[in-house]
Amino acid sequence: MRARAAGRLTGLSAGLAILLILCACDRGAETAGEASSAAPDRGDEGTVVASTAEDHLPDWLSPTDGTDPARWLAGREAGHPLPADAAAVRDIRESLDRARSAFVEDKRMIANRTVQLGQMLSEIGKPESYRGLIDGLGAIAAVRGRHKSLYGEMCQHYYNTRAQGADHAAALARLEARERPDVAAPEMPPDPPRPQGEQLGEQSGGQP
């Protein structure tokens, strides 16, 4: 009995030892794989950008994505990934650098919003270059100085104006008038005076 029990304990101990060794190997391989997949590349100016497959660009940049927003945005517009030193990437990087000082959002969010706006404009048959959108909206926001603007909000106003029929220049002019009252367009003539006691919506069944 004792010999049989001792044999069982020996076998159990050996099994546990093998299991621990296998777990340690799996854990080491997993760690090595994570380190390999997360290994960063060094972008311009020493910034760390994530390694990205050369044949794929994500639809959006997530908060944890370290991909260079300029390279991602230029690649999305070109339809394929571009080298970090490509002229289009450098141009958009300069635009993002300027916009970052004028807007609340960081470069990643500005890039995401630009792609979103570009897609919406394309759907209504009014595409614009990503750099043209960033530079146009950024120039308007820059006049506010320390009072930064919300890029997403400005994109929405720009889109609404374009959807109403305005071209790129006219939409920017209206946004500038909105941001800078000193250059606002002439006000519309005031409504004629209403009879005393008349309330808004009375003549249209209560609808505003």
PDB file of C-alpha atoms in Angstrom:
ATOM      1  CA  MET A   1       0.000   0.000   0.000  1.00  0.00           C
ATOM      2  CA  ARG A   2       2.702   2.415   0.983  1.00  0.00           C
ATOM      3  CA  ALA A   3       4.703   1.594  -2.116  1.00  0.00           C
ATOM      4  CA  ARG A   4       1.621   2.067  -4.301  1.00  0.00           C
ATOM      5  CA  ALA A   5       0.799   5.415  -2.630  1.00  0.00           C
ATOM      6  CA  ALA A   6       4.366   6.565  -2.996  1.00  0.00           C
ATOM      7  CA  GLY A   7       4.237   5.651  -6.673  1.00  0.00           C
ATOM      8  CA  ARG A   8       1.072   7.677  -7.155  1.00  0.00           C
ATOM      9  CA  LEU A   9       2.596  10.695  -5.431  1.00  0.00           C
ATOM     10  CA  THR A  10       5.704  10.389  -7.557  1.00  0.00           C
ATOM     11  CA  GLY A  11       3.607  10.240 -10.734  1.00  0.00           C
ATOM     12  CA  LEU A  12       1.466  13.207  -9.627  1.00  0.00           C
ATOM     13  CA  SER A  13       4.567  15.250  -8.822  1.00  0.00           C
ATOM     14  CA  ALA A  14       6.068  14.444 -12.184  1.00  0.00           C
ATOM     15  CA  GLY A  15       2.836  15.397 -13.931  1.00  0.00           C
ATOM     16  CA  LEU A  16       2.659  18.723 -12.110  1.00  0.00           C
ATOM     17  CA  ALA A  17       6.273  19.454 -12.971  1.00  0.00           C
ATOM     18  CA  ILE A  18       5.642  18.792 -16.649  1.00  0.00           C
ATOM     19  CA  LEU A  19       2.501  20.965 -16.572  1.00  0.00           C
ATOM     20  CA  LEU A  20       4.414  23.840 -14.969  1.00  0.00           C
ATOM     21  CA  ILE A  21       7.154  23.550 -17.572  1.00  0.00           C
ATOM     22  CA  LEU A  22       4.611  23.612 -20.411  1.00  0.00           C
ATOM     23  CA  CYS A  23       2.820  26.633 -18.918  1.00  0.00           C
ATOM     24  CA  ALA A  24       6.118  28.443 -18.562  1.00  0.00           C
ATOM     25  CA  CYS A  25       6.967  27.720 -22.184  1.00  0.00           C
ATOM     26  CA  ASP A  26       3.556  28.911 -23.398  1.00  0.00           C
ATOM     27  CA  ARG A  27       3.809  32.053 -21.301  1.00  0.00           C
ATOM     28  CA  GLY A  28       7.256  32.783 -22.630  1.00  0.00           C
ATOM     29  CA  ALA A  29       6.159  32.289 -26.198  1.00  0.00           C
ATOM     30  CA  GLU A  30       3.119  34.500 -25.649  1.00  0.00           C
ATOM     31  CA  THR A  31       5.258  37.240 -24.141  1.00  0.00           C
ATOM     32  CA  ALA A  32       7.715  37.014 -26.997  1.00  0.00           C
ATOM     33  CA  GLY A  33       4.877  37.177 -29.508  1.00  0.00           C
ATOM     34  CA  GLU A  34       3.364  40.223 -27.842  1.00  0.00           C
ATOM     35  CA  ALA A  35       6.716  41.922 -27.754  1.00  0.00           C
ATOM     36  CA  SER A  36       7.240  41.174 -31.427  1.00  0.00           C
ATOM     37  CA  SER A  37       3.780  42.379 -32.521  1.00  0.00           C
ATOM     38  CA  ALA A  38       3.954  45.484 -30.368  1.00  0.00           C
ATOM     39  CA  ALA A  39       7.528  46.360 -31.255  1.00  0.00           C
ATOM     40  CA  PRO A  40       7.450  50.020 -32.251  1.00  0.00           C
ATOM     41  CA  ASP A  41       9.181  51.765 -35.087  1.00  0.00           C
ATOM     42  CA  ARG A  42      10.817  55.119 -34.626  1.00  0.00           C
ATOM     43  CA  GLY A  43       9.077  57.781 -36.668  1.00  0.00           C
ATOM     44  CA  ASP A  44      10.185  61.299 -37.473  1.00  0.00           C
ATOM     45  CA  GLU A  45      11.423  63.424 -34.593  1.00  0.00           C
ATOM     46  CA  GLY A  46      11.931  60.335 -32.453  1.00  0.00           C
ATOM     47  CA  THR A  47       8.217  59.640 -31.986  1.00  0.00           C
ATOM     48  CA  VAL A  48       7.165  56.045 -31.527  1.00  0.00           C
ATOM     49  CA  VAL A  49       4.723  54.672 -34.086  1.00  0.00           C
ATOM     50  CA  ALA A  50       3.330  51.169 -34.196  1.00  0.00           C
ATOM     51  CA  SER A  51       4.413  48.705 -36.827  1.00  0.00           C
ATOM     52  CA  THR A  52       1.649  48.474 -39.431  1.00  0.00           C
ATOM     53  CA  ALA A  53       1.160  45.856 -42.107  1.00  0.00           C
ATOM     54  CA  GLU A  54       2.271  47.314 -45.430  1.00  0.00           C
ATOM     55  CA  ASP A  55      -0.868  46.098 -47.188  1.00  0.00           C
ATOM     56  CA  HIS A  56      -3.459  47.200 -44.629  1.00  0.00           C
ATOM     57  CA  LEU A  57      -4.641  50.398 -42.974  1.00  0.00           C
ATOM     58  CA  PRO A  58      -7.179  50.325 -40.120  1.00  0.00           C
ATOM     59  CA  ASP A  59     -10.517  52.021 -40.670  1.00  0.00           C
ATOM     60  CA  TRP A  60      -9.981  54.241 -37.620  1.00  0.00           C
ATOM     61  CA  LEU A  61      -7.195  55.032 -35.184  1.00  0.00           C
ATOM     62  CA  SER A  62      -8.108  53.749 -31.740  1.00  0.00           C
ATOM     63  CA  PRO A  63      -6.952  55.502 -28.537  1.00  0.00           C
ATOM     64  CA  THR A  64      -4.290  52.827 -28.032  1.00  0.00           C
ATOM     65  CA  ASP A  65      -3.080  52.835 -31.636  1.00  0.00           C
ATOM     66  CA  GLY A  66       0.404  54.248 -31.960  1.00  0.00           C
ATOM     67  CA  THR A  67       0.292  54.574 -35.741  1.00  0.00           C
ATOM     68  CA  ASP A  68       1.527  57.916 -37.042  1.00  0.00           C
ATOM     69  CA  PRO A  69      -1.717  59.855 -37.791  1.00  0.00           C
ATOM     70  CA  ALA A  70      -0.105  61.655 -40.744  1.00  0.00           C
ATOM     71  CA  ARG A  71       1.005  58.423 -42.405  1.00  0.00           C
ATOM     72  CA  TRP A  72      -2.360  56.788 -41.735  1.00  0.00           C
ATOM     73  CA  LEU A  73      -4.311  59.757 -43.104  1.00  0.00           C
ATOM     74  CA  ALA A  74      -2.150  60.077 -46.216  1.00  0.00           C
ATOM     75  CA  GLY A  75      -2.422  56.337 -46.796  1.00  0.00           C
ATOM     76  CA  ARG A  76      -6.195  56.384 -46.430  1.00  0.00           C
ATOM     77  CA  GLU A  77      -6.432  59.144 -49.019  1.00  0.00           C
ATOM     78  CA  ALA A  78      -4.043  57.374 -51.399  1.00  0.00           C
ATOM     79  CA  GLY A  79      -5.804  54.046 -50.921  1.00  0.00           C
ATOM     80  CA  HIS A  80      -2.676  52.209 -49.761  1.00  0.00           C
ATOM     81  CA  PRO A  81       0.065  52.616 -47.124  1.00  0.00           C
ATOM     82  CA  LEU A  82       2.781  55.165 -47.885  1.00  0.00           C
ATOM     83  CA  PRO A  83       6.366  55.391 -46.620  1.00  0.00           C
ATOM     84  CA  ALA A  84       6.864  57.654 -43.629  1.00  0.00           C
ATOM     85  CA  ASP A  85       9.027  59.995 -45.710  1.00  0.00           C
ATOM     86  CA  ALA A  86       6.602  60.283 -48.646  1.00  0.00           C
ATOM     87  CA  ALA A  87       5.797  63.850 -49.715  1.00  0.00           C
ATOM     88  CA  ALA A  88       2.073  63.383 -49.038  1.00  0.00           C
ATOM     89  CA  VAL A  89       2.824  62.173 -45.500  1.00  0.00           C
ATOM     90  CA  ARG A  90       5.108  65.139 -44.817  1.00  0.00           C
ATOM     91  CA  ASP A  91       2.484  67.575 -46.108  1.00  0.00           C
ATOM     92  CA  ILE A  92      -0.280  66.159 -43.936  1.00  0.00           C
ATOM     93  CA  ARG A  93       2.073  65.991 -40.960  1.00  0.00           C
ATOM     94  CA  GLU A  94       2.672  69.735 -41.304  1.00  0.00           C
ATOM     95  CA  SER A  95      -1.073  70.357 -41.535  1.00  0.00           C
ATOM     96  CA  LEU A  96      -1.747  68.263 -38.432  1.00  0.00           C
ATOM     97  CA  ASP A  97       1.001  70.060 -36.527  1.00  0.00           C
ATOM     98  CA  ARG A  98      -0.592  73.420 -37.283  1.00  0.00           C
ATOM     99  CA  ALA A  99      -4.109  72.201 -36.532  1.00  0.00           C
ATOM    100  CA  ARG A 100      -3.094  70.676 -33.215  1.00  0.00           C
ATOM    101  CA  SER A 101      -2.332  74.131 -31.833  1.00  0.00           C
ATOM    102  CA  ALA A 102      -5.775  75.424 -32.825  1.00  0.00           C
ATOM    103  CA  PHE A 103      -8.059  72.566 -31.770  1.00  0.00           C
ATOM    104  CA  VAL A 104      -8.871  70.784 -28.533  1.00  0.00           C
ATOM    105  CA  GLU A 105      -8.534  67.334 -30.114  1.00  0.00           C
ATOM    106  CA  ASP A 106      -5.202  65.582 -30.560  1.00  0.00           C
ATOM    107  CA  LYS A 107      -3.774  64.597 -33.962  1.00  0.00           C
ATOM    108  CA  ARG A 108      -5.313  61.125 -33.817  1.00  0.00           C
ATOM    109  CA  MET A 109      -8.814  62.500 -33.348  1.00  0.00           C
ATOM    110  CA  ILE A 110      -8.302  65.204 -35.965  1.00  0.00           C
ATOM    111  CA  ALA A 111      -7.229  62.496 -38.426  1.00  0.00           C
ATOM    112  CA  ASN A 112     -10.261  60.335 -37.595  1.00  0.00           C
ATOM    113  CA  ARG A 113     -12.674  63.253 -37.940  1.00  0.00           C
ATOM    114  CA  THR A 114     -11.092  64.261 -41.247  1.00  0.00           C
ATOM    115  CA  VAL A 115     -11.632  60.801 -42.722  1.00  0.00           C
ATOM    116  CA  GLN A 116     -15.197  60.790 -41.435  1.00  0.00           C
ATOM    117  CA  LEU A 117     -15.890  64.214 -42.958  1.00  0.00           C
ATOM    118  CA  GLY A 118     -14.231  63.198 -46.218  1.00  0.00           C
ATOM    119  CA  GLN A 119     -16.429  60.122 -46.478  1.00  0.00           C
ATOM    120  CA  MET A 120     -19.575  62.118 -45.784  1.00  0.00           C
ATOM    121  CA  LEU A 121     -18.641  64.674 -48.433  1.00  0.00           C
ATOM    122  CA  SER A 122     -17.934  61.929 -50.980  1.00  0.00           C
ATOM    123  CA  GLU A 123     -21.368  60.433 -50.314  1.00  0.00           C
ATOM    124  CA  ILE A 124     -23.025  63.685 -51.410  1.00  0.00           C
ATOM    125  CA  GLY A 125     -20.717  64.069 -54.409  1.00  0.00           C
ATOM    126  CA  LYS A 126     -18.536  66.843 -52.960  1.00  0.00           C
ATOM    127  CA  PRO A 127     -15.141  65.289 -52.137  1.00  0.00           C
ATOM    128  CA  GLU A 128     -12.322  67.416 -50.772  1.00  0.00           C
ATOM    129  CA  SER A 129      -8.671  66.665 -50.068  1.00  0.00           C
ATOM    130  CA  TYR A 130      -7.861  65.837 -46.461  1.00  0.00           C
ATOM    131  CA  ARG A 131      -5.173  68.479 -46.334  1.00  0.00           C
ATOM    132  CA  GLY A 132      -7.545  71.081 -47.756  1.00  0.00           C
ATOM    133  CA  LEU A 133     -10.059  70.325 -45.014  1.00  0.00           C
ATOM    134  CA  ILE A 134      -7.515  70.435 -42.199  1.00  0.00           C
ATOM    135  CA  ASP A 135      -5.831  73.618 -43.435  1.00  0.00           C
ATOM    136  CA  GLY A 136      -9.110  75.365 -44.189  1.00  0.00           C
ATOM    137  CA  LEU A 137     -10.707  74.649 -40.835  1.00  0.00           C
ATOM    138  CA  GLY A 138      -7.427  75.123 -38.982  1.00  0.00           C
ATOM    139  CA  ALA A 139      -6.912  78.606 -40.414  1.00  0.00           C
ATOM    140  CA  ILE A 140     -10.322  79.661 -39.108  1.00  0.00           C
ATOM    141  CA  ALA A 141      -9.726  78.184 -35.662  1.00  0.00           C
ATOM    142  CA  ALA A 142      -6.268  79.740 -35.395  1.00  0.00           C
ATOM    143  CA  VAL A 143      -7.710  83.255 -35.046  1.00  0.00           C
ATOM    144  CA  ARG A 144      -9.101  82.338 -31.628  1.00  0.00           C
ATOM    145  CA  GLY A 145      -5.621  82.180 -30.132  1.00  0.00           C
ATOM    146  CA  ARG A 146      -5.637  80.480 -26.751  1.00  0.00           C
ATOM    147  CA  HIS A 147      -9.347  79.698 -27.038  1.00  0.00           C
ATOM    148  CA  LYS A 148      -9.142  76.446 -28.959  1.00  0.00           C
ATOM    149  CA  SER A 149     -12.002  75.194 -31.110  1.00  0.00           C
ATOM    150  CA  LEU A 150     -13.595  71.761 -31.322  1.00  0.00           C
ATOM    151  CA  TYR A 151     -12.596  70.176 -34.609  1.00  0.00           C
ATOM    152  CA  GLY A 152     -15.507  67.728 -34.602  1.00  0.00           C
ATOM    153  CA  GLU A 153     -18.031  70.531 -34.095  1.00  0.00           C
ATOM    154  CA  MET A 154     -16.475  72.632 -36.847  1.00  0.00           C
ATOM    155  CA  CYS A 155     -16.521  69.637 -39.210  1.00  0.00           C
ATOM    156  CA  GLN A 156     -20.236  69.193 -38.568  1.00  0.00           C
ATOM    157  CA  HIS A 157     -21.013  72.848 -39.320  1.00  0.00           C
ATOM    158  CA  TYR A 158     -18.864  72.683 -42.452  1.00  0.00           C
ATOM    159  CA  TYR A 159     -20.639  69.554 -43.666  1.00  0.00           C
ATOM    160  CA  ASN A 160     -24.094  71.013 -43.033  1.00  0.00           C
ATOM    161  CA  THR A 161     -23.183  74.084 -45.089  1.00  0.00           C
ATOM    162  CA  ARG A 162     -21.818  71.959 -47.951  1.00  0.00           C
ATOM    163  CA  ALA A 163     -24.931  69.766 -47.874  1.00  0.00           C
ATOM    164  CA  GLN A 164     -27.023  72.922 -48.318  1.00  0.00           C
ATOM    165  CA  GLY A 165     -25.225  73.652 -51.588  1.00  0.00           C
ATOM    166  CA  ALA A 166     -22.244  75.839 -50.642  1.00  0.00           C
ATOM    167  CA  ASP A 167     -18.849  75.130 -52.186  1.00  0.00           C
ATOM    168  CA  HIS A 168     -15.641  74.755 -50.180  1.00  0.00           C
ATOM    169  CA  ALA A 169     -14.752  78.448 -50.158  1.00  0.00           C
ATOM    170  CA  ALA A 170     -18.269  79.568 -49.271  1.00  0.00           C
ATOM    171  CA  ALA A 171     -18.529  77.037 -46.444  1.00  0.00           C
ATOM    172  CA  LEU A 172     -15.249  78.256 -44.969  1.00  0.00           C
ATOM    173  CA  ALA A 173     -16.397  81.873 -45.288  1.00  0.00           C
ATOM    174  CA  ARG A 174     -19.571  81.117 -43.365  1.00  0.00           C
ATOM    175  CA  LEU A 175     -17.605  79.318 -40.680  1.00  0.00           C
ATOM    176  CA  GLU A 176     -15.229  82.245 -40.405  1.00  0.00           C
ATOM    177  CA  ALA A 177     -18.175  84.599 -39.994  1.00  0.00           C
ATOM    178  CA  ARG A 178     -19.483  82.322 -37.264  1.00  0.00           C
ATOM    179  CA  GLU A 179     -16.141  82.219 -35.457  1.00  0.00           C
ATOM    180  CA  ARG A 180     -15.354  85.915 -35.967  1.00  0.00           C
ATOM    181  CA  PRO A 181     -18.339  88.219 -35.532  1.00  0.00           C
ATOM    182  CA  ASP A 182     -16.222  91.156 -36.765  1.00  0.00           C
ATOM    183  CA  VAL A 183     -16.232  89.675 -40.272  1.00  0.00           C
ATOM    184  CA  ALA A 184     -19.763  88.336 -40.152  1.00  0.00           C
ATOM    185  CA  ALA A 185     -21.975  88.735 -43.200  1.00  0.00           C
ATOM    186  CA  PRO A 186     -24.589  91.521 -43.116  1.00  0.00           C
ATOM    187  CA  GLU A 187     -27.516  90.649 -40.930  1.00  0.00           C
ATOM    188  CA  MET A 188     -30.825  89.730 -42.459  1.00  0.00           C
ATOM    189  CA  PRO A 189     -33.461  92.490 -42.317  1.00  0.00           C
ATOM    190  CA  PRO A 190     -35.627  92.258 -39.205  1.00  0.00           C
ATOM    191  CA  ASP A 191     -39.019  90.577 -39.395  1.00  0.00           C
ATOM    192  CA  PRO A 192     -41.984  92.915 -39.686  1.00  0.00           C
ATOM    193  CA  PRO A 193     -43.637  93.733 -36.356  1.00  0.00           C
ATOM    194  CA  ARG A 194     -46.317  91.284 -35.290  1.00  0.00           C
ATOM    195  CA  PRO A 195     -49.727  92.206 -33.906  1.00  0.00           C
ATOM    196  CA  GLN A 196     -49.714  92.438 -30.154  1.00  0.00           C
ATOM    197  CA  GLY A 197     -50.352  89.111 -28.490  1.00  0.00           C
ATOM    198  CA  GLU A 198     -49.400  86.970 -31.499  1.00  0.00           C
ATOM    199  CA  GLN A 199     -47.250  84.033 -30.512  1.00  0.00           C
ATOM    200  CA  LEU A 200     -44.727  82.127 -32.579  1.00  0.00           C
ATOM    201  CA  GLY A 201     -46.398  79.277 -34.455  1.00  0.00           C
ATOM    202  CA  GLU A 202     -50.007  80.453 -34.111  1.00  0.00           C
ATOM    203  CA  GLN A 203     -50.477  80.838 -37.849  1.00  0.00           C
ATOM    204  CA  SER A 204     -48.982  77.459 -38.718  1.00  0.00           C
ATOM    205  CA  GLY A 205     -50.901  75.197 -36.425  1.00  0.00           C
ATOM    206  CA  GLY A 206     -48.404  75.542 -33.591  1.00  0.00           C
ATOM    207  CA  GLN A 207     -45.399  74.329 -35.585  1.00  0.00           C
ATOM    208  CA  PRO A 208     -42.202  76.412 -35.272  1.00  0.00           C
TER     209      PRO A 208
END
